[in-house]
Coordinates of C-alpha atoms in Angstrom, one line a residue:
M106 CA 96.0 55.5 -32.4
F107 CA 94.7 58.2 -34.7
L108 CA 92.1 55.8 -36.1
F109 CA 91.1 54.7 -32.6
N110 CA 90.5 58.3 -31.6
C111 CA 88.5 58.9 -34.7
L112 CA 86.3 56.0 -33.9
R113 CA 85.8 57.2 -30.3
R114 CA 85.0 60.7 -31.5
R115 CA 82.4 59.4 -33.9
E116 CA 80.8 57.4 -31.1
A117 CA 80.7 60.4 -28.8
E118 CA 78.8 62.4 -31.4
E119 CA 76.2 59.7 -31.8
K120 CA 75.7 58.8 -28.2
C121 CA 73.1 61.5 -27.4
T122 CA 71.0 60.9 -30.5
A123 CA 71.3 57.2 -31.4
P124 CA 68.8 55.0 -29.5
G125 CA 70.1 51.5 -28.7
T126 CA 73.7 52.4 -28.3
R127 CA 75.6 51.0 -25.3
D128 CA 75.5 54.4 -23.5
S129 CA 71.8 55.0 -24.1
N130 CA 71.0 51.6 -22.7
A131 CA 73.5 51.9 -19.8
A132 CA 71.0 53.5 -17.4
K133 CA 68.3 50.9 -18.3
F134 CA 70.6 48.0 -17.5
A135 CA 72.9 49.7 -14.9
G136 CA 74.0 47.6 -12.0
S137 CA 72.2 44.4 -13.0
P138 CA 71.3 42.4 -16.1
A139 CA 67.8 42.0 -14.8
R140 CA 64.8 44.5 -14.7
I141 CA 62.1 44.3 -12.0
V142 CA 58.6 44.8 -13.2
R143 CA 56.2 46.0 -10.4
T144 CA 53.3 43.7 -9.9
R145 CA 51.1 42.8 -6.9
S146 CA 53.1 39.9 -5.5
P147 CA 55.6 38.5 -6.1
P148 CA 57.8 40.7 -8.3
I149 CA 58.6 39.2 -11.8
V150 CA 62.2 39.2 -12.8
R151 CA 62.9 39.4 -16.5
T152 CA 66.5 38.6 -17.3
V153 CA 68.3 39.8 -20.3
M154 CA 68.8 36.8 -22.6
A155 CA 72.3 35.9 -23.8
N156 CA 73.0 36.9 -27.3
S157 CA 74.4 34.6 -30.0
L158 CA 77.9 35.3 -28.6
E159 CA 76.8 34.2 -25.2
L160 CA 76.9 37.6 -23.6
D161 CA 74.1 38.9 -21.4
R162 CA 73.4 42.0 -23.5
S163 CA 71.7 43.0 -26.7
P164 CA 73.8 42.7 -30.0
E165 CA 73.5 46.5 -30.5
T166 CA 75.4 47.1 -27.2
T167 CA 78.0 44.5 -28.0
R168 CA 81.1 45.6 -29.8
V169 CA 82.9 42.9 -31.8
V170 CA 86.3 43.4 -33.5
V171 CA 86.6 41.0 -36.4
A172 CA 90.0 39.9 -37.7
M173 CA 89.6 40.3 -41.4
S174 CA 92.2 38.6 -43.6
G175 CA 90.4 39.3 -46.9
G176 CA 89.3 35.7 -47.2
V177 CA 85.9 34.2 -47.4
D178 CA 85.8 32.9 -43.8
S179 CA 86.6 36.1 -42.0
S180 CA 84.5 38.1 -44.4
V181 CA 81.4 35.9 -43.7
T182 CA 82.1 36.1 -40.0
A183 CA 81.9 39.9 -40.1
A184 CA 78.8 39.9 -42.3
L185 CA 77.0 37.4 -40.1
L186 CA 77.7 39.5 -36.9
K187 CA 76.7 42.7 -38.7
A188 CA 73.4 41.1 -39.9
E189 CA 72.7 40.0 -36.3
G190 CA 72.9 43.6 -35.2
Y191 CA 76.3 43.7 -33.5
D192 CA 78.5 46.8 -33.3
V193 CA 81.2 45.4 -35.7
V194 CA 84.6 46.8 -36.4
G195 CA 86.9 45.2 -39.0
V196 CA 90.7 45.0 -38.5
T197 CA 93.2 43.7 -41.1
L198 CA 96.8 43.2 -40.2
Q199 CA 99.5 43.9 -42.8
L200 CA 102.0 41.2 -41.8
Y201 CA 104.7 41.1 -44.4
D202 CA 106.1 42.7 -47.5
L203 CA 103.4 43.0 -50.1
G204 CA 105.7 42.7 -53.1
A205 CA 106.0 39.1 -54.1
A206 CA 102.8 37.8 -52.7
V207 CA 100.5 40.5 -53.9
H208 CA 99.0 38.5 -56.8
R209 CA 99.7 35.0 -55.6
K210 CA 96.8 32.7 -55.0
G211 CA 96.8 31.3 -51.5
A212 CA 98.6 34.2 -49.8
C213 CA 96.9 36.1 -47.0
C214 CA 97.2 39.3 -45.1
A215 CA 98.9 41.1 -47.9
G216 CA 98.2 42.9 -51.2
Q217 CA 94.9 42.0 -52.8
D218 CA 93.7 40.5 -49.5
I219 CA 93.8 43.9 -47.8
Y220 CA 91.8 45.4 -50.6
D221 CA 89.3 42.6 -50.5
A222 CA 88.8 43.0 -46.7
R223 CA 88.3 46.8 -47.2
N224 CA 85.7 46.2 -49.9
V225 CA 83.8 43.7 -47.8
A226 CA 83.7 46.1 -44.9
E227 CA 82.3 48.8 -47.2
R228 CA 79.8 46.4 -48.6
I229 CA 78.4 45.4 -45.2
G230 CA 78.7 48.9 -43.7
I231 CA 81.3 48.6 -40.9
P232 CA 84.4 50.6 -40.0
H233 CA 87.6 49.0 -41.2
Y234 CA 91.2 49.6 -40.3
V235 CA 94.5 48.3 -41.6
L236 CA 97.3 48.0 -39.0
D237 CA 101.0 47.6 -39.9
Y238 CA 102.3 44.6 -37.9
E239 CA 105.1 43.9 -40.3
T240 CA 108.0 44.4 -37.8
R241 CA 106.2 42.5 -35.0
F242 CA 105.3 39.6 -37.4
K243 CA 108.9 39.3 -38.6
E244 CA 110.3 39.1 -35.0
A245 CA 107.6 36.8 -33.6
V246 CA 107.0 34.5 -36.6
I247 CA 109.3 34.7 -39.5
D248 CA 112.6 35.0 -37.6
R249 CA 111.6 32.1 -35.3
F250 CA 110.6 30.1 -38.3
A251 CA 114.0 30.5 -39.8
E252 CA 115.8 29.7 -36.5
S253 CA 113.7 26.6 -36.0
Y254 CA 114.7 25.2 -39.4
I255 CA 118.3 26.0 -38.8
H256 CA 118.1 23.9 -35.7
G257 CA 116.7 20.9 -37.5
E258 CA 113.1 21.4 -36.6
T259 CA 109.9 21.6 -38.8
P260 CA 108.0 24.6 -37.4
V261 CA 104.4 25.5 -37.6
P262 CA 104.3 29.3 -38.2
C263 CA 100.5 29.5 -38.0
V264 CA 100.6 28.3 -34.4
E265 CA 103.1 31.0 -33.5
C266 CA 101.1 33.6 -35.4
N267 CA 97.9 32.8 -33.5
M268 CA 99.8 32.7 -30.2
S269 CA 101.9 35.8 -30.6
I270 CA 100.0 38.0 -33.0
K271 CA 96.3 37.3 -33.4
F272 CA 95.4 36.2 -29.9
H273 CA 97.9 38.4 -28.1
D274 CA 98.7 41.6 -29.9
L275 CA 95.4 41.9 -31.8
L276 CA 93.5 41.1 -28.7
I277 CA 95.2 44.1 -27.0
T278 CA 94.2 46.3 -30.0
A279 CA 90.6 45.0 -29.8
R280 CA 90.4 46.0 -26.2
E281 CA 91.8 49.5 -27.0
L282 CA 88.9 49.7 -29.5
G283 CA 86.4 49.0 -26.7
A284 CA 85.6 45.5 -27.9
D285 CA 83.7 43.0 -25.8
V286 CA 84.9 40.1 -27.9
L287 CA 87.3 39.4 -30.8
A288 CA 85.9 37.2 -33.5
T289 CA 87.8 35.3 -36.2
G290 CA 86.9 33.0 -39.1
H291 CA 88.7 29.9 -37.7
Y292 CA 86.9 26.6 -38.0
I293 CA 86.8 25.7 -34.3
A294 CA 84.0 25.7 -31.8
S295 CA 84.0 27.7 -28.5
R296 CA 81.4 26.9 -25.8
S297 CA 80.7 28.0 -22.3
L298 CA 81.2 25.6 -19.5
P299 CA 78.6 24.9 -16.8
G300 CA 81.0 26.0 -14.0
G301 CA 82.1 29.2 -15.8
G302 CA 84.8 29.8 -18.4
R303 CA 84.9 28.5 -22.0
A304 CA 86.3 25.5 -23.8
L305 CA 87.5 24.7 -27.3
Y306 CA 86.1 21.9 -29.4
R307 CA 86.9 20.6 -32.9
A308 CA 84.9 22.1 -35.7
R309 CA 81.8 20.5 -37.1
D310 CA 83.5 20.3 -40.5
D311 CA 86.2 17.8 -39.8
E312 CA 88.1 18.5 -43.0
R313 CA 88.3 22.2 -42.1
D314 CA 89.0 21.8 -38.4
Q315 CA 91.8 24.2 -37.3
S316 CA 92.1 23.2 -33.6
Y317 CA 95.6 21.9 -34.3
F318 CA 96.8 25.5 -34.8
L319 CA 94.9 26.9 -31.8
F320 CA 96.1 24.7 -29.0
G321 CA 98.1 27.6 -27.5
T322 CA 95.0 29.6 -26.7
T323 CA 94.8 30.4 -23.0
R324 CA 91.8 30.4 -20.7
E325 CA 91.9 34.1 -20.4
Q326 CA 91.9 34.5 -24.2
L327 CA 89.0 32.1 -24.6
D328 CA 86.8 34.3 -22.5
V329 CA 86.9 37.0 -25.1
L330 CA 87.4 35.0 -28.3
R331 CA 84.5 33.8 -30.5
F332 CA 84.5 31.6 -33.6
P333 CA 81.1 31.9 -35.4
L334 CA 82.0 29.4 -38.1
G335 CA 82.8 26.5 -35.8
E336 CA 79.4 24.9 -36.3
R337 CA 79.3 25.5 -40.0
T338 CA 80.8 23.7 -43.1
K339 CA 82.9 25.5 -45.7
T340 CA 80.1 24.9 -48.2
E341 CA 77.6 26.7 -46.0
T342 CA 80.1 29.6 -45.5
R343 CA 80.6 30.1 -49.2
E344 CA 76.8 30.0 -49.7
L345 CA 76.4 32.7 -47.0
A346 CA 79.0 34.8 -48.8
R347 CA 76.9 34.7 -52.0
R348 CA 73.8 35.6 -50.1
F349 CA 75.5 38.5 -48.6
G350 CA 76.6 39.6 -52.1
L351 CA 80.3 39.3 -51.2
A352 CA 82.7 39.3 -54.3
I353 CA 85.1 37.0 -52.5
A354 CA 82.6 34.1 -52.3
D355 CA 84.6 31.9 -54.5
K356 CA 88.1 33.1 -53.5
H357 CA 90.8 30.5 -53.0
D358 CA 91.7 29.5 -49.5
S359 CA 94.9 30.8 -47.9
Q360 CA 97.9 28.5 -47.4
D361 CA 99.7 27.7 -44.2
I362 CA 103.0 29.5 -44.8
C363 CA 101.6 32.8 -46.0
F364 CA 104.9 34.7 -46.1
V365 CA 106.6 32.3 -48.5
P366 CA 105.4 33.6 -51.9
T367 CA 107.3 31.1 -54.0
G368 CA 106.6 28.1 -51.9
H369 CA 110.3 27.6 -51.4
Y370 CA 110.9 28.2 -47.7
A371 CA 114.6 27.5 -47.9
D372 CA 115.0 30.6 -50.1
I373 CA 113.4 32.7 -47.3
I374 CA 115.7 31.2 -44.7
E375 CA 118.9 31.8 -46.7
R376 CA 117.9 35.4 -47.3
L377 CA 117.2 35.9 -43.6
K378 CA 120.1 33.9 -42.3
P379 CA 123.0 34.0 -44.8
G380 CA 125.2 31.0 -44.5
A381 CA 122.4 28.9 -42.9
A382 CA 122.7 26.3 -45.6
E383 CA 125.9 24.6 -44.5
A384 CA 126.9 21.4 -46.3
G385 CA 127.1 18.1 -44.5
D386 CA 126.7 14.3 -44.7
I387 CA 123.7 12.1 -45.4
V388 CA 124.2 8.9 -43.3
D389 CA 122.3 5.8 -42.6
L390 CA 121.1 4.6 -39.1
D391 CA 124.5 3.1 -38.4
G392 CA 126.3 6.3 -39.3
K393 CA 127.6 5.2 -42.7
V394 CA 128.0 8.1 -45.1
L395 CA 125.8 7.6 -48.1
G396 CA 126.2 11.1 -49.7
A397 CA 126.3 14.8 -49.1
H398 CA 123.7 17.6 -48.8
S399 CA 123.8 21.4 -49.2
G400 CA 122.1 22.2 -45.9
I401 CA 119.7 20.6 -43.4
I402 CA 117.2 23.4 -44.0
H403 CA 116.3 21.6 -47.2
F404 CA 115.1 18.5 -45.3
T405 CA 112.3 17.6 -42.9
V406 CA 111.5 14.4 -41.0
G407 CA 109.6 11.9 -43.2
Q408 CA 110.9 13.4 -46.5
R409 CA 111.6 10.8 -49.2
R410 CA 112.1 12.8 -52.4
G411 CA 115.2 14.9 -53.2
L412 CA 117.6 13.0 -50.9
G413 CA 120.2 12.6 -53.7
V414 CA 121.2 9.1 -52.6
A415 CA 120.2 5.7 -54.1
T416 CA 120.6 2.3 -52.3
G417 CA 118.0 0.2 -54.1
T418 CA 115.4 0.6 -51.3
P419 CA 113.2 3.6 -50.4
L420 CA 114.9 5.9 -47.8
Y421 CA 113.3 8.5 -45.6
V422 CA 114.7 11.3 -43.4
V423 CA 114.5 9.8 -39.9
R424 CA 116.1 12.7 -38.0
L425 CA 118.2 15.8 -38.5
E426 CA 121.3 16.3 -36.4
A427 CA 121.9 20.0 -36.7
E428 CA 125.1 20.3 -34.7
Q429 CA 126.8 17.7 -36.8
R430 CA 125.0 18.9 -39.9
R431 CA 123.9 15.3 -40.6
V432 CA 120.8 14.1 -42.3
V433 CA 120.0 10.6 -41.0
V434 CA 118.0 8.4 -43.4
G435 CA 116.5 4.9 -43.1
P436 CA 113.5 2.7 -44.1
R437 CA 110.0 3.8 -43.4
E438 CA 109.6 1.6 -40.3
A439 CA 112.4 3.7 -38.7
L440 CA 110.0 6.6 -38.7
R441 CA 107.6 5.0 -36.3
M442 CA 107.9 6.7 -32.9
S443 CA 106.4 5.6 -29.6
R444 CA 107.3 8.4 -27.2
I445 CA 107.4 12.2 -27.5
V446 CA 108.9 14.8 -25.1
L447 CA 107.1 18.2 -25.3
R448 CA 108.1 21.8 -24.5
D449 CA 105.9 24.9 -23.9
V450 CA 102.9 22.9 -22.9
N451 CA 99.6 24.7 -22.6
W452 CA 96.8 23.0 -20.7
I453 CA 93.1 24.2 -21.1
G454 CA 91.3 21.1 -19.9
E455 CA 89.7 20.8 -16.5
G456 CA 91.8 22.0 -13.6
S457 CA 95.6 22.3 -13.9
L458 CA 98.0 20.0 -15.7
E459 CA 99.3 18.8 -12.3
E460 CA 95.8 17.9 -11.3
A461 CA 95.2 16.1 -14.6
L462 CA 98.3 14.0 -14.1
A463 CA 97.8 13.4 -10.4
D464 CA 97.3 9.7 -11.1
D465 CA 100.6 9.5 -12.9
R466 CA 99.1 9.6 -16.4
R467 CA 96.0 10.5 -18.3
E468 CA 94.4 9.0 -21.3
V469 CA 94.2 11.5 -24.2
F470 CA 94.0 11.5 -28.0
V471 CA 96.7 13.4 -29.9
K472 CA 97.5 14.9 -33.3
V473 CA 101.1 15.2 -34.3
R474 CA 100.4 16.7 -37.7
S475 CA 97.5 18.9 -38.7
T476 CA 96.2 16.5 -41.4
R477 CA 96.2 13.4 -39.3
P478 CA 93.3 12.1 -37.1
P479 CA 93.7 12.0 -33.3
Q480 CA 95.4 8.9 -32.0
A481 CA 95.2 7.2 -28.6
A482 CA 98.0 8.1 -26.2
W483 CA 99.0 8.6 -22.5
L484 CA 100.0 12.0 -21.2
R485 CA 102.4 12.0 -18.2
H486 CA 105.3 13.8 -16.5
G487 CA 108.6 12.3 -17.5
A488 CA 112.3 12.8 -16.5
N489 CA 112.7 15.4 -19.3
G490 CA 109.3 17.2 -19.0
C491 CA 105.8 16.4 -20.2
E492 CA 105.8 13.2 -22.3
V493 CA 103.3 11.5 -24.6
E494 CA 103.3 7.7 -25.0
L495 CA 101.7 6.8 -28.3
V496 CA 99.6 3.6 -28.0
D497 CA 100.0 2.5 -31.6
G498 CA 103.0 4.7 -32.5
E499 CA 103.2 7.4 -35.2
H500 CA 105.3 7.8 -38.3
G501 CA 107.2 11.0 -39.1
V502 CA 107.0 12.8 -35.8
S503 CA 109.1 15.9 -36.2
P504 CA 110.6 18.2 -33.6
G505 CA 109.1 21.7 -33.9
Q506 CA 105.6 20.4 -34.9
A507 CA 102.7 20.6 -32.5
C508 CA 101.3 17.7 -30.5
V509 CA 97.7 18.6 -29.6
F510 CA 95.6 16.9 -26.9
Y511 CA 91.9 15.9 -27.2
D512 CA 89.4 14.1 -25.0
A513 CA 88.1 11.9 -27.8
G514 CA 89.3 10.5 -31.0
E515 CA 86.4 11.5 -33.2
G516 CA 83.6 14.0 -33.5
Q517 CA 83.7 17.5 -31.9
A518 CA 86.2 16.4 -29.2
R519 CA 87.2 19.0 -26.6
V520 CA 90.7 20.5 -27.1
L521 CA 92.7 19.9 -23.9
G522 CA 95.8 21.8 -24.9
G523 CA 99.1 20.7 -26.4
G524 CA 102.8 21.5 -26.8
F525 CA 105.6 21.6 -29.2
I526 CA 107.5 18.4 -30.0
K527 CA 111.0 18.6 -28.4
S528 CA 112.1 15.1 -29.3
A529 CA 110.8 11.7 -30.2
V530 CA 112.0 8.1 -29.7
A531 CA 111.2 4.9 -31.5
A532 CA 110.1 1.8 -29.7
G533 CA 113.1 0.0 -28.5
D534 CA 115.5 2.9 -29.2
S535 CA 118.2 3.2 -26.5
R536 CA 118.6 7.0 -27.0
S537 CA 117.2 9.2 -24.3
A538 CA 114.1 11.1 -25.2
G539 CA 115.8 14.1 -23.7
D540 CA 118.5 14.3 -26.3
T541 CA 117.5 17.6 -27.9
R542 CA 118.6 21.1 -28.7
A543 CA 115.5 22.7 -27.4
A544 CA 115.0 24.4 -24.1
A545 CA 113.4 22.8 -21.1
P546 CA 109.5 22.7 -21.1
V547 CA 107.5 25.5 -19.7
M548 CA 104.2 24.5 -18.2
R549 CA 101.2 26.9 -18.7
S550 CA 97.8 26.2 -17.3

C-alpha cells in the first residue's frame, strides 16, 4: 500500500503541470467521448477513436498495469504499450521461495526473473513494483497441486494460478493502482464483440497458443484484460525485444510448473504432505497384482516408463485408484476414452451454458491436454454433471487436467470455456462416469 500511495502522490504533483494527463484532459472529454464543433448547420460530431486496446480514450489517459514475470513476452508487452504512449505500470509477483529456483533456467516469478523485470522497467522508463504473493500462491496453487496428486489426479497449476492469482488477486491490485486494463504476455487473442463484451480466441502462433490455460477467465475479467501478443509470433516478439534493446531478448522460456526447481514434483509433494507416498499394488485391468509401488504420487495416467513391472508387452497407467492406493495398468488401447465428466465448468460462449445446451447437446471441439489439437466432441448435461462425448475418442485422459471448449478445430477458434476433468470412461466400459473422488460440478457462466 505504501508503494500505491507513493504512485498516487507523484501523480498528484504532476497533474497541474503535465499536459495530456487524465485529469488535464478530463474537462475536455467530460460527460461524453464526443466533442461538438460549432458550424453553420448541421453540427459535426468528432468522436474519440478507440485506441489499440479498444478503449475510447487516448493512450496517454489510459493506465495499463502489466504483469511482468521477467520473461521476454511480458517485457515486450510492457515495452510495446509504453512505446504507444500508454501510462504503464509494471508489477512483478514474488510467488515462491527464491532459493532453489534462483538460477534455474525455465523458472519464473523468482530470483533472477525479478531482477530482469526491474531492469526492463528501468530501461523503458516505467514504475515497477514487486509484490509478495508467496503465502497466497502456496495456499491457492501449491497446496492444491499437492492435494490433487494425492487424490490420483494430474493437476494443471498454471490454470489455477491464472484463475486465482493473476486474473483475480492481481486484477484487484491493478484496480487499486487506478488501472483501466491489466495486460499480460500470454499468447491468446481478445476481441470485442458486436453486441458488447469481449471474447477469447486462440493465438495466431499455434505452437505458442496458451488458451488451454486461460479457459477459466470470466466475462467480467475479459472486459479489463488485454493480450497484446495474441496476434504475434514468438519470433516477432523476440525481434521486438532486440529492437527495444532489452537484455532478455534471448532468454529461455519459462516452464509450466515454475515452483518445482528440480523438476521432481513428487519431492515437493512429500515435503508438503509427509506420508503422502503410501505404498500399494500395481494391478492389471482384471485386478491381478503385478507388482508394488511406493506411492501413486509417482504416477500419472498414460505413463509407461518407471512402472517397475514387466509382462512382455508394453503397459501404461490406465487409472489411479487413490483410496485403494492402486495403480491400474493395461495396453495402450485401454487408454482410449470416449466420455468425460467435468467439474467447475466455466462458459464464456454466447449466452449461458443452459441456453447453449437447450437442444440437449452442442457440437464443440475440445482439448484435453495443452499440447494436443482440438478434437470434435458433443457437450451436454449428463446424470453426473456436464459431460463431453468425444467423437473419435482420446488417449490418456486424466482427472485433474482441463478440458477446453472451442467453436472450431483449427485456426484462431473462439474459446467457449471449459472445465476440469472429473472422470473419464472408455467406450463400452460398464463403470459409471460418475465414479470419482471429486466434488459435484459447479456451473459458472
